[in-house]
Amino acid sequence: MPKKSFNGAARWTGFALAIVATIWIAVVTNRDGYSKEEYQQVEGYSKWNEETVEIAKGIPVQDGGRVKPFETRAQFLMLKLHGARKMKFESGGREMSIGPTEWLLDILFRPELALKMPTFRVDDSELLENVGMEVESRRDRYSYIQLEPYMQELGKRAGDLQKEIQAKMQVDPDYKFPAGESDPRALARKIMEYQGMVASNDFSKGVTLDASAETADGEQMSTVSYWVKAMPVLAAALNQQEVPDHVQKLINEVSFRLGRGEGGIEWLPPYEANVVLPPGGEATIHSGEVVKTFEVNCESGQVEMFEGSSTLGTLEEGAGDSYPGAELVVKNTGEVSATLKIQGREWMSAGNRLGEVSRGLDITHWERLSNDLKTLEGLCAAAEGKESEFAEKLDDWREELVSRSSALGEKEGKLESEVTYYEKNYFVRGLVWFVLAFVVAAVSWLAPASGWGRWTYRLTWILGVLGAVYLTWGIVHRCILMERPPVGNLYDTIPFIAGGGVLVLFLLEAVTRRRIALGAAIAVGLLGLFLARAFEGVDAQDHMDPLRAVLRSNFWLSTHVIIITLGYSGGLIAAAMSHVFIYAKAFRLDRTDRSLSRFLTRSVYGLVCFTLFFSLVGTVLGGIWANDSWGRFWGWDPKENGAMLIVLWCLIILHARMGGYLKEWGIHIASVLGAIVVAFSWWGVNLLGTGLHSYGFTEGIGGAVKMFYCFEFVVALGGIGLAIWEKKSRGKKSGRKWPEGTDQLPNEQKALG
Amino acid sequence: MSDSQNESRSTEVDEYYAKAGEKAKVGKKAKGSPKSVFNEKSVASEKSKAGNKAVKERSIWAWAFRVLAGFEVAIICLLMLFAATFFGTLEQTQVGLYQTLQKYFDMEALFVIPELNGKIIPLPIPGTFWVSAVLVVNMTLGGLIRARKGWKTAGVLIAHFSMIFLLVAGGVSQISKKEGVMHVYQGDRSDYARSYTEPTIEIYPIGDKGQRDRPFVVDSKHLTGLKSEDSLTVRLPEELPFDLKVSGFLRSSDLLQVGRAKDQHEGERVVDGFFLKETKRAQQEETNLTGCYLTVLDKDGVALQEMVLHYNGMLFPTPVTAQVNGEKYEFSLTRWIWPMPFEVELDKTLGEYWPGTRDPSWFQSDITKVEGDLREEYSIVMNKPMRHEGVTLYQASWAPPAPGGRPSSGFAIVQNPSDQWPKWSLYIASFGLMLHFGMKLTRFLGSSIPKKKTPHA
C-alpha cells in the first residue's frame, strides 16, 4: 500500500510539474518584449506627493478620440516609450520607482529632470551603434540626454529609409519593409512624440523682454499669455502701419514658444464660437489638417451653409446641425442679423490652440486662450516652489477642465470611474488569485483522497472563484466605461476568452467534481490574464479608445463577436483538457483512475461540440454582418478564413469520430492541434497584415505565437508517440491482437461502453 | 480553358442591357443542373430492380451512393477545404485577394498547387468550388437521405440541411452575383455601378454634332483571362463597319511615350509613339492599370488602324478617337459598368472622425432614389444598407471635401439573388445544432453527475 501510494504521488507530482512547465513555457514565450532592468542616475530628483499624484490622475485630457484621465494617457505613453508601467532609477543614492502619472508630471512641469530619466527602451542596440553610440547590451533604456547627441543622425537615417521605402513602393506597390531588420523610424517617431510632450509648457518660459516689465494692472509683459491676449489689438494696430522689427521679433517668439508645444498634451478644450452675421454677411470655418465636425446652432435669423460651391441647406432660427468640412462657409440670407453658436470637438495642445484661435471666428477666443495659458504659466511657476501650492493650483485646473468637459457633454463621474478601474487593477489581482489557486490545486493532487486533499480542493475553489470574480468585475467595469459590449478589439478578446473558458470549466467541474476541470479552469484563467497583461505591454495602445465606424454596432458586437470568441474559448479549453489527457497518460495516472481517460474523452468531445456550435454560429453571423457592411457575405478575408478553419477542424474531428477514424487518442491529438487552429485564427491572421479586418492587425508578438504553435505541435507529436507505444506495449503484454480500427482492448471497450 | 492558351479566339460583343440577361440565364442553368442529375439517378435506380442487368446496375448505383454518402467523402472534402482555406489565406498576403480568389475559389479552378514565398508546396488541392459541390452532394445523400430519421437525429438533419442551403447560397452568389462601386458627389446623381476589377472595352460612335451615341461594349468575361501573348478577335454587330483584335493585354501596365522614356523601352510594340510597359501586379487588383493594343479590322479581317488603350484609374477614361469609313468612334479601356434600375441622388453626406484622429466614427448618406417620377428618400449608414429591387447599396467609403469642393460617398452596389439566404441558413443551423447538442448535453449531464456529493478521489 505505501509503495502504491508513493507511485501515485510521484505520478501526480510529475503531472503537476508538467502543467507548471506548460504554463512556464507560455509565460516565457510572452516575455520576449522585456528588456533588462538598468538603474540610471537622476540627480536632484524628489518624488511628487501622493496628494499631487491623486489630483493629477483625474485631470481630463483628450487622446485617441476620447476624453480620458491624465493617468490613462500617462500609462499608455509610458508603455509606448518605456515599455513598462514603472520607471526605476537612482537619485541621491536611493532607488526610486515612479508610476506613469508622476512621470508625465515630470515631463510637463520638471522637464529638466525628465530629460535625464531612462525613458526610451531600445530593443535593437544596432540602431544606436549605427549612429556612433557606444552601447553595453542589446536591449537597454536610455534617457533623452544620452540619445540627444545622436538624434540628428538617427533622424537622417530614418528619413533616408523612408525615402528608400517609398522609392521601392513606386516599383512594387506591395513592398513591405522586412520585419526583423533594423528600423530607426520607430525610435525616431518615439523621440519626436516625447519632444512634443516635453515642450508642452515651453511657452511658460516667456518671451525675451525685460523681465521687470510689468503693466499698471500687474500683468507680466514677459509672459506669452500677456501677448496672446494683446494679439487682436496688436494685429489691428499693425494693419495700420509697418511692423517694427522688435514687434515682429516678439510675435515670432510667441509663435515659436507655442509652436514648440504643438505636439504636447491635449488638455485645452474647444471654445464655443459666437458669431453674429449682419444681413448678407458671411464667415468661413476652417477645419485645419484634421477632418473635424462642427456643431452649428442658429440662435436667431437664418443662414445658409455652403461647402465650396455646394449648398448644404438652410438653418433657420432654433435649428442646428453638424457639418464636416475643410472649409465651411456660412452666409446670412435673412433680412436681420443672424447669431450662431459654433462648437468644435477637438481638445488641443496650447500650440495647436493658438493656430486654431488665429484662424477662428470669435475674437474673444484670444482672451480665453490667454486665460488658459496664464493658468498653466501659474502652474509651471508653482511647480518650482512649494508642492502644496502646486497641488492646489493643479486641483483648480483639474476642476475647471472637469467642469468644461461636462459642459461639452462628457458624462460626470466617468473620469473618476476610469481612474478607479486602473487603481483596482482587476486583472492583476485576478492573476494573483489564480496563481495561488494553481499552487493549492497542484498540492491537492498529491493526495486527493485524504482529508488534506478535500480541504485543498475547497480552498482551490475559493481562490479560483476569487480570481474569476476579479476577472469578471474587470470586464464589466470596462464595458461600463466603454459603453459597449465587452469585445471590440484584440485585447478585449483575451480576458473575455479567459473568462468564458473559466466559467465553462467551472460548470464542468461543478457537474463532474473530478478536480480536472477545476485545475484546467485555473490554468486557463492564469494564462489568459497573463497574456492580457503582456499583450497590453507590447501593444502599448489604449484599448478603451472608441471604435471605428464599421464596428460601432452594439447588436453585432454583442452577437457575432461574443459568440465567435466563445468559440475560441471552447477550442482552447478542449485543447487544455486534451493536454491533461496526454500528461495523464504520460505519467500513467489513468492506471490509478481507470475512468479518468473516459471522462476526459467525453469532456473533450463535448467541448468540441461547444466549439463547433459557437464558431459556426459566430462565423455565419460575421458573414451576415459583413454582408450589411461591405456588401458580401463571404470574401475569403483572413479573419473570416481563420474562423472557418476552426469550424472545419471541429467538423473533421466529429465526422472522423463518427466514421470511426478517430478514437480516444485521435480525438485528443486532434484537439491539441485544434489549439493551433484557434491560435492561428485568433492571433495568426492578425499578423498577416492583410484583409478588411485591419482594426485587429497587430505586430510584435509573432515570435510568441510561433512558439505556441511549436509547443502544441510537440505535445501532439508526443501524444502520437505515446499512443503508438501504448498500443504496442499493451499488445505485447496481453499477447492479444487488437481489434481493427480501435486503440482499446475488447474488455476495455466494453468497460467504456 | 482557352483563356490560358496561347491562341487566337473569337467572340461576340454584347450591349449593356443584353449582358444582365445573359448572366441571369447562366445562373439559372447552374442552379438547375445538379437537381436534374439526381433525379435521373434515382429513376435509374428504381428501374434497375428488375432483371440481372438491372441488379448489376443497382449494385453500381448502390456502391456510388454508398461512397458519395459516406463519411470518407465528407472527411476528405472537409480536409481539402481546410487545406485550401489555410493556403489561400497565406497566399493572399503575397499575391493579393483577387488572384487568390481566382486560383483557389473560382469555379474555373479545378486543381490548385499552393505556392508560398515563391516555393511550390507539392500538395495538389481540388478547387474549393468543386469540393463544396461534392460536399453538398455528400451531405444531401449521407446527411439527409441516408441518415436515420428520428428525434435523436432531428437536430443533425436540420443542421445538414442548413449547411446545404448555405453552400448553395454561396454557389448561387459565385455564379450570379454582380458587384461594383458608385461614386457620387454631394448634390449629384448617378445611375450606374462600376466594377472594381473587371476590364471592358467601350466603343462609342460619335454623332454628327460630336455627341456620343449608345456604346458597344466588349464583355469583361472575354478580357479577364487574356494574357499578353494572346490575341482576341471581337466580332462586332453588323451596324458597325469593323471588328476588333485585342492583343498585348497587360493586367498592370504604364503607358509611356518612346520619346520621353527611351531608357525604359525594351523592344515593346510602339504605336503612335507610345508603348505599354508591364509593371508589377499589385495585390489590390483595383489599383492595377490595365492596357492593351487594339487593331481595327474591316469585316474581312484586314487591319485598318492600330491604337494603344490604357485604363487611367479614373472615373472617366481617356478615349482614343479613330475614323473608320468616314465615321468617328471613341475607344476606351475601362472598368466594366452596369446600369442600375434606378438613379441615386446624393442629398447630403456626413463623415465624422473621432476628435483628433483619422479614425472614422460615422458615415451617413441621405439619398433620394429616383425611378421615373417616383422619388423616395433613404438614409444609408455603416451597417445599414439600402435594399431595393434586388440591388443593395452600402456605404463603402466617404471622402471629405477638398477646399472649395464637395464631399462624396462611395456606395458598394451588389446584386445577389442569394443575398439573404445565409441569414435563413443561420436560423436553421442554430436551431438544429441547439437541438442536437442540447440532447447530447442532457445525456452527458445525466451520466456525469456523481451520485455522491464528495469530490472524486
Short mmCIF file of N, CA, C and O in Angstrom, two decimals, chain A residues 62 65 172-174 289 293 307-308 310 312 321 324 345-346 511 513 515 546-550 552 602 605 609 613 616 620-621 624-625 627-629 631-633 635-636 638 641 644-645 652 656 658 661 688 690, chain B residues 71-72 75 78 82 85 89 92-93 97 101 105 177 186 280 282-283 348 350 352-358 360-361 383 385 387 394 401 404-407 414 419 422-423 426 433-434 437 440 445 447 449-450 453 456:
data_model
loop_
_atom_site.label_atom_id
_atom_site.label_comp_id
_atom_site.label_asym_id
_atom_site.label_seq_id
_atom_site.Cartn_x
_atom_site.Cartn_y
_atom_site.Cartn_z
N GLN A 62 -7.55 64.89 -23.83
CA GLN A 62 -8.10 64.15 -24.97
C GLN A 62 -6.98 63.41 -25.70
O GLN A 62 -5.89 63.96 -25.89
N GLY A 65 -9.13 60.01 -29.60
CA GLY A 65 -10.52 60.24 -29.98
C GLY A 65 -11.48 60.34 -28.82
O GLY A 65 -12.69 60.40 -29.02
N ASP A 172 7.24 48.49 -56.69
CA ASP A 172 6.40 47.40 -56.21
C ASP A 172 5.44 47.95 -55.15
O ASP A 172 5.84 48.19 -54.01
N PRO A 173 4.18 48.18 -55.53
CA PRO A 173 3.25 48.81 -54.59
C PRO A 173 3.02 47.99 -53.31
O PRO A 173 2.56 48.52 -52.30
N ASP A 174 3.34 46.72 -53.38
CA ASP A 174 3.09 45.87 -52.20
C ASP A 174 4.35 45.67 -51.36
O ASP A 174 4.36 44.83 -50.46
N GLU A 289 -5.91 70.67 -40.55
CA GLU A 289 -5.45 69.41 -41.15
C GLU A 289 -6.36 68.24 -40.82
O GLU A 289 -6.61 67.37 -41.63
N THR A 293 -15.66 67.89 -37.30
CA THR A 293 -17.09 68.14 -37.47
C THR A 293 -17.48 69.29 -36.54
O THR A 293 -17.05 69.34 -35.40
N GLU A 307 -20.47 74.44 -48.77
CA GLU A 307 -19.18 73.77 -48.77
C GLU A 307 -18.68 73.91 -50.20
O GLU A 307 -19.19 73.26 -51.11
N GLY A 308 -17.74 74.79 -50.42
CA GLY A 308 -17.34 75.10 -51.78
C GLY A 308 -18.54 75.66 -52.52
O GLY A 308 -19.22 76.56 -52.03
N SER A 310 -21.16 73.90 -53.21
CA SER A 310 -22.34 73.09 -52.90
C SER A 310 -23.06 73.63 -51.67
O SER A 310 -22.45 73.88 -50.63
N LEU A 312 -25.37 73.27 -48.47
CA LEU A 312 -25.69 72.19 -47.53
C LEU A 312 -27.04 72.41 -46.88
O LEU A 312 -27.41 71.71 -45.96
N ASP A 321 -27.29 71.70 -36.71
CA ASP A 321 -26.86 70.51 -37.47
C ASP A 321 -25.35 70.38 -37.32
O ASP A 321 -24.67 71.31 -36.89
N PRO A 324 -19.29 68.34 -41.57
CA PRO A 324 -17.86 68.08 -41.71
C PRO A 324 -17.31 69.20 -42.58
O PRO A 324 -18.07 70.02 -43.06
N ARG A 345 -15.07 69.90 -31.51
CA ARG A 345 -14.97 68.83 -30.50
C ARG A 345 -13.52 68.50 -30.14
O ARG A 345 -13.27 67.57 -29.41
N GLU A 346 -12.58 69.25 -30.75
CA GLU A 346 -11.17 68.89 -30.57
C GLU A 346 -10.57 69.59 -29.36
O GLU A 346 -10.59 70.80 -29.27
N VAL A 511 -20.33 19.92 -12.19
CA VAL A 511 -21.12 18.75 -12.54
C VAL A 511 -20.37 17.46 -12.25
O VAL A 511 -20.93 16.50 -11.72
N ARG A 513 -17.06 17.09 -10.66
CA ARG A 513 -16.29 17.11 -9.41
C ARG A 513 -15.12 16.12 -9.45
O ARG A 513 -14.94 15.31 -8.54
N ARG A 515 -11.88 17.34 -10.14
CA ARG A 515 -10.71 18.20 -9.93
C ARG A 515 -10.02 18.62 -11.23
O ARG A 515 -9.30 19.60 -11.25
N PRO A 546 -12.34 54.76 -28.62
CA PRO A 546 -13.57 54.42 -29.35
C PRO A 546 -13.31 53.61 -30.61
O PRO A 546 -12.21 53.65 -31.18
N LEU A 547 -14.33 52.89 -31.04
CA LEU A 547 -14.22 52.00 -32.19
C LEU A 547 -14.47 52.75 -33.49
O LEU A 547 -15.17 53.76 -33.52
N ARG A 548 -13.93 52.20 -34.55
CA ARG A 548 -14.16 52.78 -35.88
C ARG A 548 -15.61 52.56 -36.30
O ARG A 548 -16.30 51.68 -35.77
N ALA A 549 -16.00 53.35 -37.29
CA ALA A 549 -17.42 53.38 -37.70
C ALA A 549 -17.99 51.98 -37.95
O ALA A 549 -19.08 51.66 -37.49
N VAL A 550 -17.24 51.16 -38.67
CA VAL A 550 -17.78 49.86 -39.08
C VAL A 550 -18.07 48.96 -37.87
O VAL A 550 -18.95 48.10 -37.92
N ARG A 552 -19.07 50.07 -34.93
CA ARG A 552 -19.98 50.70 -33.96
C ARG A 552 -21.40 50.15 -34.10
O ARG A 552 -22.31 50.82 -34.57
N ARG A 602 -14.79 12.19 -23.05
CA ARG A 602 -16.18 12.67 -23.17
C ARG A 602 -16.23 14.18 -23.04
O ARG A 602 -16.97 14.86 -23.74
N TYR A 605 -14.93 15.72 -26.23
CA TYR A 605 -15.93 15.60 -27.28
C TYR A 605 -17.00 16.70 -27.11
O TYR A 605 -17.38 17.39 -28.05
N CYS A 609 -17.92 19.92 -29.55
CA CYS A 609 -19.29 20.27 -29.98
C CYS A 609 -19.60 21.73 -29.62
O CYS A 609 -20.16 22.48 -30.43
N PHE A 613 -20.43 24.69 -32.30
CA PHE A 613 -21.67 25.47 -32.26
C PHE A 613 -21.36 26.97 -32.28
O PHE A 613 -21.87 27.71 -33.11
N LEU A 616 -19.40 28.11 -35.51
CA LEU A 616 -20.24 28.10 -36.71
C LEU A 616 -21.23 29.26 -36.69
O LEU A 616 -21.31 30.05 -37.64
N VAL A 620 -21.05 32.51 -39.21
CA VAL A 620 -22.16 32.88 -40.12
C VAL A 620 -22.69 34.27 -39.74
O VAL A 620 -22.97 35.09 -40.62
N LEU A 621 -22.77 34.54 -38.44
CA LEU A 621 -23.21 35.88 -38.02
C LEU A 621 -22.25 36.95 -38.54
O LEU A 621 -22.66 38.02 -38.98
N ILE A 624 -23.00 37.60 -42.05
CA ILE A 624 -24.21 38.42 -42.22
C ILE A 624 -23.88 39.89 -41.92
O ILE A 624 -24.33 40.80 -42.61
N TRP A 625 -23.05 40.10 -40.90
CA TRP A 625 -22.61 41.47 -40.59
C TRP A 625 -21.82 42.04 -41.77
O TRP A 625 -22.04 43.18 -42.21
N ASN A 627 -22.06 41.25 -44.77
CA ASN A 627 -22.99 41.48 -45.88
C ASN A 627 -23.68 42.84 -45.73
O ASN A 627 -23.99 43.50 -46.70
N ASP A 628 -23.89 43.24 -44.47
CA ASP A 628 -24.53 44.54 -44.22
C ASP A 628 -23.53 45.69 -44.23
O ASP A 628 -23.92 46.85 -44.32
N SER A 629 -22.24 45.38 -44.08
CA SER A 629 -21.25 46.45 -44.00
C SER A 629 -20.48 46.61 -45.29
O SER A 629 -20.22 47.72 -45.74
N GLY A 631 -21.02 44.48 -48.18
CA GLY A 631 -21.72 44.05 -49.37
C GLY A 631 -21.44 42.64 -49.81
O GLY A 631 -21.74 42.28 -50.93
N ARG A 632 -20.81 41.86 -48.96
CA ARG A 632 -20.65 40.45 -49.32
C ARG A 632 -20.65 39.61 -48.06
O ARG A 632 -20.12 40.01 -47.04
N PHE A 633 -21.29 38.41 -48.21
CA PHE A 633 -21.38 37.52 -47.05
C PHE A 633 -20.01 36.91 -46.75
O PHE A 633 -19.61 36.80 -45.60
N GLY A 635 -15.88 36.83 -48.11
CA GLY A 635 -14.90 37.43 -49.01
C GLY A 635 -13.54 36.79 -48.93
O GLY A 635 -12.58 37.33 -49.43
N TRP A 636 -13.44 35.64 -48.28
CA TRP A 636 -12.17 34.92 -48.09
C TRP A 636 -11.14 35.84 -47.44
O TRP A 636 -9.95 35.76 -47.74
N PRO A 638 -8.72 36.95 -44.44
CA PRO A 638 -8.00 36.08 -43.49
C PRO A 638 -8.74 35.84 -42.17
O PRO A 638 -8.73 34.72 -41.65
N ASN A 641 -11.54 33.49 -42.87
CA ASN A 641 -10.98 32.16 -43.13
C ASN A 641 -10.54 31.48 -41.85
O ASN A 641 -10.73 30.28 -41.66
N MET A 644 -13.40 30.07 -40.17
CA MET A 644 -13.90 28.88 -40.87
C MET A 644 -12.99 27.68 -40.63
O MET A 644 -13.47 26.54 -40.56
N LEU A 645 -11.69 27.94 -40.48
CA LEU A 645 -10.78 26.82 -40.22
C LEU A 645 -11.16 26.11 -38.91
O LEU A 645 -11.09 24.89 -38.81
N ILE A 652 -14.24 18.08 -38.93
CA ILE A 652 -13.37 16.94 -39.25
C ILE A 652 -13.29 16.00 -38.05
O ILE A 652 -13.45 14.78 -38.18
N ALA A 656 -14.87 12.38 -38.30
CA ALA A 656 -13.90 11.29 -38.22
C ALA A 656 -14.20 10.40 -37.02
O ALA A 656 -14.00 9.18 -37.07
N MET A 658 -17.27 9.96 -35.77
CA MET A 658 -18.47 9.20 -36.15
C MET A 658 -18.14 8.08 -37.12
O MET A 658 -18.72 6.99 -37.06
N TYR A 661 -12.77 6.88 -37.50
CA TYR A 661 -11.36 7.14 -37.83
C TYR A 661 -10.59 7.76 -36.68
O TYR A 661 -9.38 7.71 -36.64
N LEU A 688 -0.84 38.80 -40.29
CA LEU A 688 -0.62 38.77 -41.74
C LEU A 688 -0.70 40.17 -42.35
O LEU A 688 -0.15 40.41 -43.41
N THR A 690 -3.17 41.76 -43.74
CA THR A 690 -3.94 41.93 -44.96
C THR A 690 -5.41 41.64 -44.67
O THR A 690 -5.73 40.94 -43.72
N PHE B 71 -18.86 8.81 -44.86
CA PHE B 71 -18.05 9.69 -44.01
C PHE B 71 -16.72 10.00 -44.66
O PHE B 71 -16.16 11.08 -44.47
N GLU B 72 -16.21 9.01 -45.43
CA GLU B 72 -14.90 9.19 -46.05
C GLU B 72 -14.91 10.43 -46.95
O GLU B 72 -14.01 11.27 -46.88
N ILE B 75 -15.14 13.58 -44.87
CA ILE B 75 -13.89 13.94 -44.20
C ILE B 75 -12.87 14.46 -45.21
O ILE B 75 -12.20 15.46 -44.96
N LEU B 78 -13.83 17.92 -46.24
CA LEU B 78 -13.55 18.88 -45.17
C LEU B 78 -12.05 19.15 -45.08
O LEU B 78 -11.62 20.30 -44.89
N PHE B 82 -10.23 22.61 -45.72
CA PHE B 82 -9.34 23.14 -44.68
C PHE B 82 -8.00 23.56 -45.30
O PHE B 82 -7.51 24.67 -45.08
N THR B 85 -8.38 26.57 -47.66
CA THR B 85 -8.61 27.81 -46.91
C THR B 85 -7.31 28.28 -46.25
O THR B 85 -6.98 29.47 -46.26
N THR B 89 -5.37 31.56 -47.47
CA THR B 89 -5.19 32.67 -46.53
C THR B 89 -3.75 33.18 -46.56
O THR B 89 -3.50 34.38 -46.61
N GLN B 92 -2.73 34.81 -50.06
CA GLN B 92 -3.26 36.14 -50.41
C GLN B 92 -2.42 37.27 -49.83
O GLN B 92 -2.48 38.40 -50.29
N THR B 93 -1.60 36.97 -48.83
CA THR B 93 -0.71 38.02 -48.31
C THR B 93 0.41 38.31 -49.31
O THR B 93 1.06 39.33 -49.22
N LEU B 97 -5.82 39.38 -52.80
CA LEU B 97 -7.06 38.62 -52.70
C LEU B 97 -7.59 38.19 -54.07
O LEU B 97 -8.02 37.06 -54.27
N LEU B 101 -8.41 34.45 -55.05
CA LEU B 101 -9.79 34.00 -55.30
C LEU B 101 -9.86 33.23 -56.61
O LEU B 101 -10.50 32.19 -56.70
N PHE B 105 -10.63 29.66 -55.32
CA PHE B 105 -12.05 29.61 -55.01
C PHE B 105 -12.96 29.83 -56.21
O PHE B 105 -14.17 29.85 -56.07
N LYS B 177 -23.63 36.71 -58.83
CA LYS B 177 -23.52 37.99 -58.12
C LYS B 177 -22.82 39.04 -58.98
O LYS B 177 -21.85 38.75 -59.67
N GLN B 186 -21.79 65.05 -53.41
CA GLN B 186 -22.98 65.63 -52.79
C GLN B 186 -23.67 66.56 -53.78
O GLN B 186 -23.03 67.43 -54.39
N LYS B 280 4.70 45.58 -62.08
CA LYS B 280 4.40 44.51 -61.14
C LYS B 280 2.93 44.59 -60.73
O LYS B 280 2.45 45.68 -60.40
N ALA B 282 -0.08 44.70 -58.63
CA ALA B 282 -0.29 44.99 -57.21
C ALA B 282 -1.29 44.01 -56.61
O ALA B 282 -2.15 43.47 -57.31
N GLN B 283 -1.15 43.79 -55.30
CA GLN B 283 -2.07 42.87 -54.62
C GLN B 283 -3.51 43.37 -54.68
O GLN B 283 -4.44 42.60 -54.81
N LYS B 348 -27.25 64.56 -49.04
CA LYS B 348 -26.30 65.03 -48.03
C LYS B 348 -25.45 63.86 -47.57
O LYS B 348 -25.96 62.74 -47.40
N LEU B 350 -22.37 62.78 -44.70
CA LEU B 350 -21.67 63.24 -43.50
C LEU B 350 -20.66 62.19 -43.08
O LEU B 350 -20.97 60.99 -43.00
N GLU B 352 -17.81 61.62 -40.04
CA GLU B 352 -17.23 62.16 -38.81
C GLU B 352 -16.05 61.31 -38.40
O GLU B 352 -16.04 60.10 -38.62
N TYR B 353 -15.09 61.96 -37.80
CA TYR B 353 -13.91 61.27 -37.29
C TYR B 353 -13.83 61.51 -35.80
O TYR B 353 -14.27 62.55 -35.31
N TRP B 354 -13.28 60.54 -35.09
CA TRP B 354 -13.11 60.76 -33.66
C TRP B 354 -12.17 61.94 -33.47
O TRP B 354 -11.17 62.05 -34.19
N PRO B 355 -12.48 62.82 -32.53
CA PRO B 355 -11.71 64.07 -32.40
C PRO B 355 -10.20 63.81 -32.29
O PRO B 355 -9.77 62.94 -31.54
N GLY B 356 -9.46 64.55 -33.09
CA GLY B 356 -8.00 64.47 -33.02
C GLY B 356 -7.40 63.26 -33.70
O GLY B 356 -6.21 63.01 -33.57
N THR B 357 -8.23 62.47 -34.40
CA THR B 357 -7.70 61.26 -35.04
C THR B 357 -8.16 61.21 -36.49
O THR B 357 -8.96 62.05 -36.92
N ARG B 358 -7.68 60.22 -37.20
CA ARG B 358 -8.19 59.96 -38.55
C ARG B 358 -9.01 58.68 -38.57
O ARG B 358 -9.18 58.04 -39.61
N PRO B 360 -12.48 56.98 -38.52
CA PRO B 360 -13.87 57.39 -38.76
C PRO B 360 -14.80 56.92 -37.64
O PRO B 360 -14.66 55.82 -37.13
N SER B 361 -15.72 57.80 -37.28
CA SER B 361 -16.69 57.40 -36.26
C SER B 361 -18.08 57.20 -36.84
O SER B 361 -18.91 56.51 -36.28
N ASN B 383 -23.31 49.68 -41.77
CA ASN B 383 -24.03 48.52 -41.25
C ASN B 383 -25.54 48.56 -41.54
O ASN B 383 -26.26 47.65 -41.11
N PRO B 385 -27.49 49.06 -44.91
CA PRO B 385 -27.56 49.37 -46.34
C PRO B 385 -29.00 49.61 -46.79
O PRO B 385 -29.95 49.41 -46.03
N ARG B 387 -31.77 48.30 -49.41
CA ARG B 387 -32.08 47.18 -50.30
C ARG B 387 -33.32 47.53 -51.10
O ARG B 387 -34.33 47.93 -50.53
N TYR B 394 -24.45 49.95 -50.22
CA TYR B 394 -23.77 50.02 -48.93
C TYR B 394 -22.89 51.26 -48.89
O TYR B 394 -22.28 51.62 -49.90
N PRO B 401 -14.46 66.90 -48.23
CA PRO B 401 -14.33 67.84 -49.35
C PRO B 401 -12.94 68.45 -49.40
O PRO B 401 -12.35 68.75 -48.36
N GLY B 404 -12.97 74.16 -51.07
CA GLY B 404 -13.79 74.66 -52.18
C GLY B 404 -14.57 73.58 -52.89
O GLY B 404 -15.32 73.86 -53.82
N GLY B 405 -14.41 72.32 -52.45
CA GLY B 405 -15.08 71.21 -53.13
C GLY B 405 -16.25 70.67 -52.34
O GLY B 405 -16.75 71.33 -51.42
N ARG B 406 -16.69 69.50 -52.71
CA ARG B 406 -17.84 68.88 -52.04
C ARG B 406 -17.44 67.50 -51.53
O ARG B 406 -16.58 66.85 -52.13
N PRO B 407 -18.06 67.04 -50.46
CA PRO B 407 -17.78 65.68 -50.01
C PRO B 407 -18.42 64.67 -50.97
O PRO B 407 -19.34 65.03 -51.71
N VAL B 414 -24.36 45.85 -54.91
CA VAL B 414 -24.35 44.40 -55.08
C VAL B 414 -25.72 43.92 -55.52
O VAL B 414 -26.74 44.36 -54.99
N ASP B 419 -28.68 36.91 -51.51
CA ASP B 419 -28.27 37.90 -50.51
C ASP B 419 -28.66 37.53 -49.07
O ASP B 419 -27.85 37.58 -48.16
N PRO B 422 -27.99 33.28 -46.38
CA PRO B 422 -27.19 32.90 -45.21
C PRO B 422 -27.90 33.17 -43.89
O PRO B 422 -27.74 32.44 -42.91
N LYS B 423 -28.69 34.24 -43.87
CA LYS B 423 -29.40 34.57 -42.63
C LYS B 423 -30.38 33.45 -42.27
O LYS B 423 -30.43 32.99 -41.13
N LEU B 426 -28.59 30.45 -41.13
CA LEU B 426 -28.11 30.56 -39.75
C LEU B 426 -29.22 30.21 -38.76
O LEU B 426 -28.99 29.47 -37.79
N LEU B 433 -28.48 22.69 -34.41
CA LEU B 433 -27.34 22.38 -33.54
C LEU B 433 -27.74 22.46 -32.07
O LEU B 433 -27.31 21.65 -31.25
N MET B 434 -28.58 23.43 -31.75
CA MET B 434 -29.02 23.56 -30.34
C MET B 434 -29.81 22.32 -29.93
O MET B 434 -29.64 21.79 -28.84
N PHE B 437 -27.08 19.26 -29.87
CA PHE B 437 -26.12 19.34 -28.77
C PHE B 437 -26.82 19.46 -27.43
O PHE B 437 -26.29 19.02 -26.40
N LYS B 440 -27.49 16.00 -26.43
CA LYS B 440 -26.21 15.37 -26.04
C LYS B 440 -25.79 15.84 -24.65
O LYS B 440 -25.34 15.05 -23.82
N LEU B 445 -24.80 15.25 -18.92
CA LEU B 445 -25.00 15.68 -17.53
C LEU B 445 -25.62 14.55 -16.72
O LEU B 445 -25.23 14.29 -15.58
N SER B 447 -25.30 11.42 -17.07
CA SER B 447 -24.38 10.33 -16.74
C SER B 447 -23.16 10.81 -15.97
O SER B 447 -22.41 10.00 -15.43
N ILE B 449 -23.11 13.44 -13.49
CA ILE B 449 -23.29 13.94 -12.12
C ILE B 449 -23.06 12.79 -11.15
O ILE B 449 -23.74 11.77 -11.20
N PRO B 450 -22.06 12.93 -10.28
CA PRO B 450 -21.77 11.83 -9.36
C PRO B 450 -22.88 11.66 -8.33
O PRO B 450 -23.53 12.63 -7.94
N LYS B 453 -21.92 13.24 -3.18
CA LYS B 453 -21.65 14.66 -3.26
C LYS B 453 -20.22 15.00 -2.82
O LYS B 453 -19.91 16.11 -2.46
N HIS B 456 -14.38 13.53 -6.42
CA HIS B 456 -13.82 12.27 -6.86
C HIS B 456 -12.38 12.14 -6.40
O HIS B 456 -11.61 13.09 -6.48
#
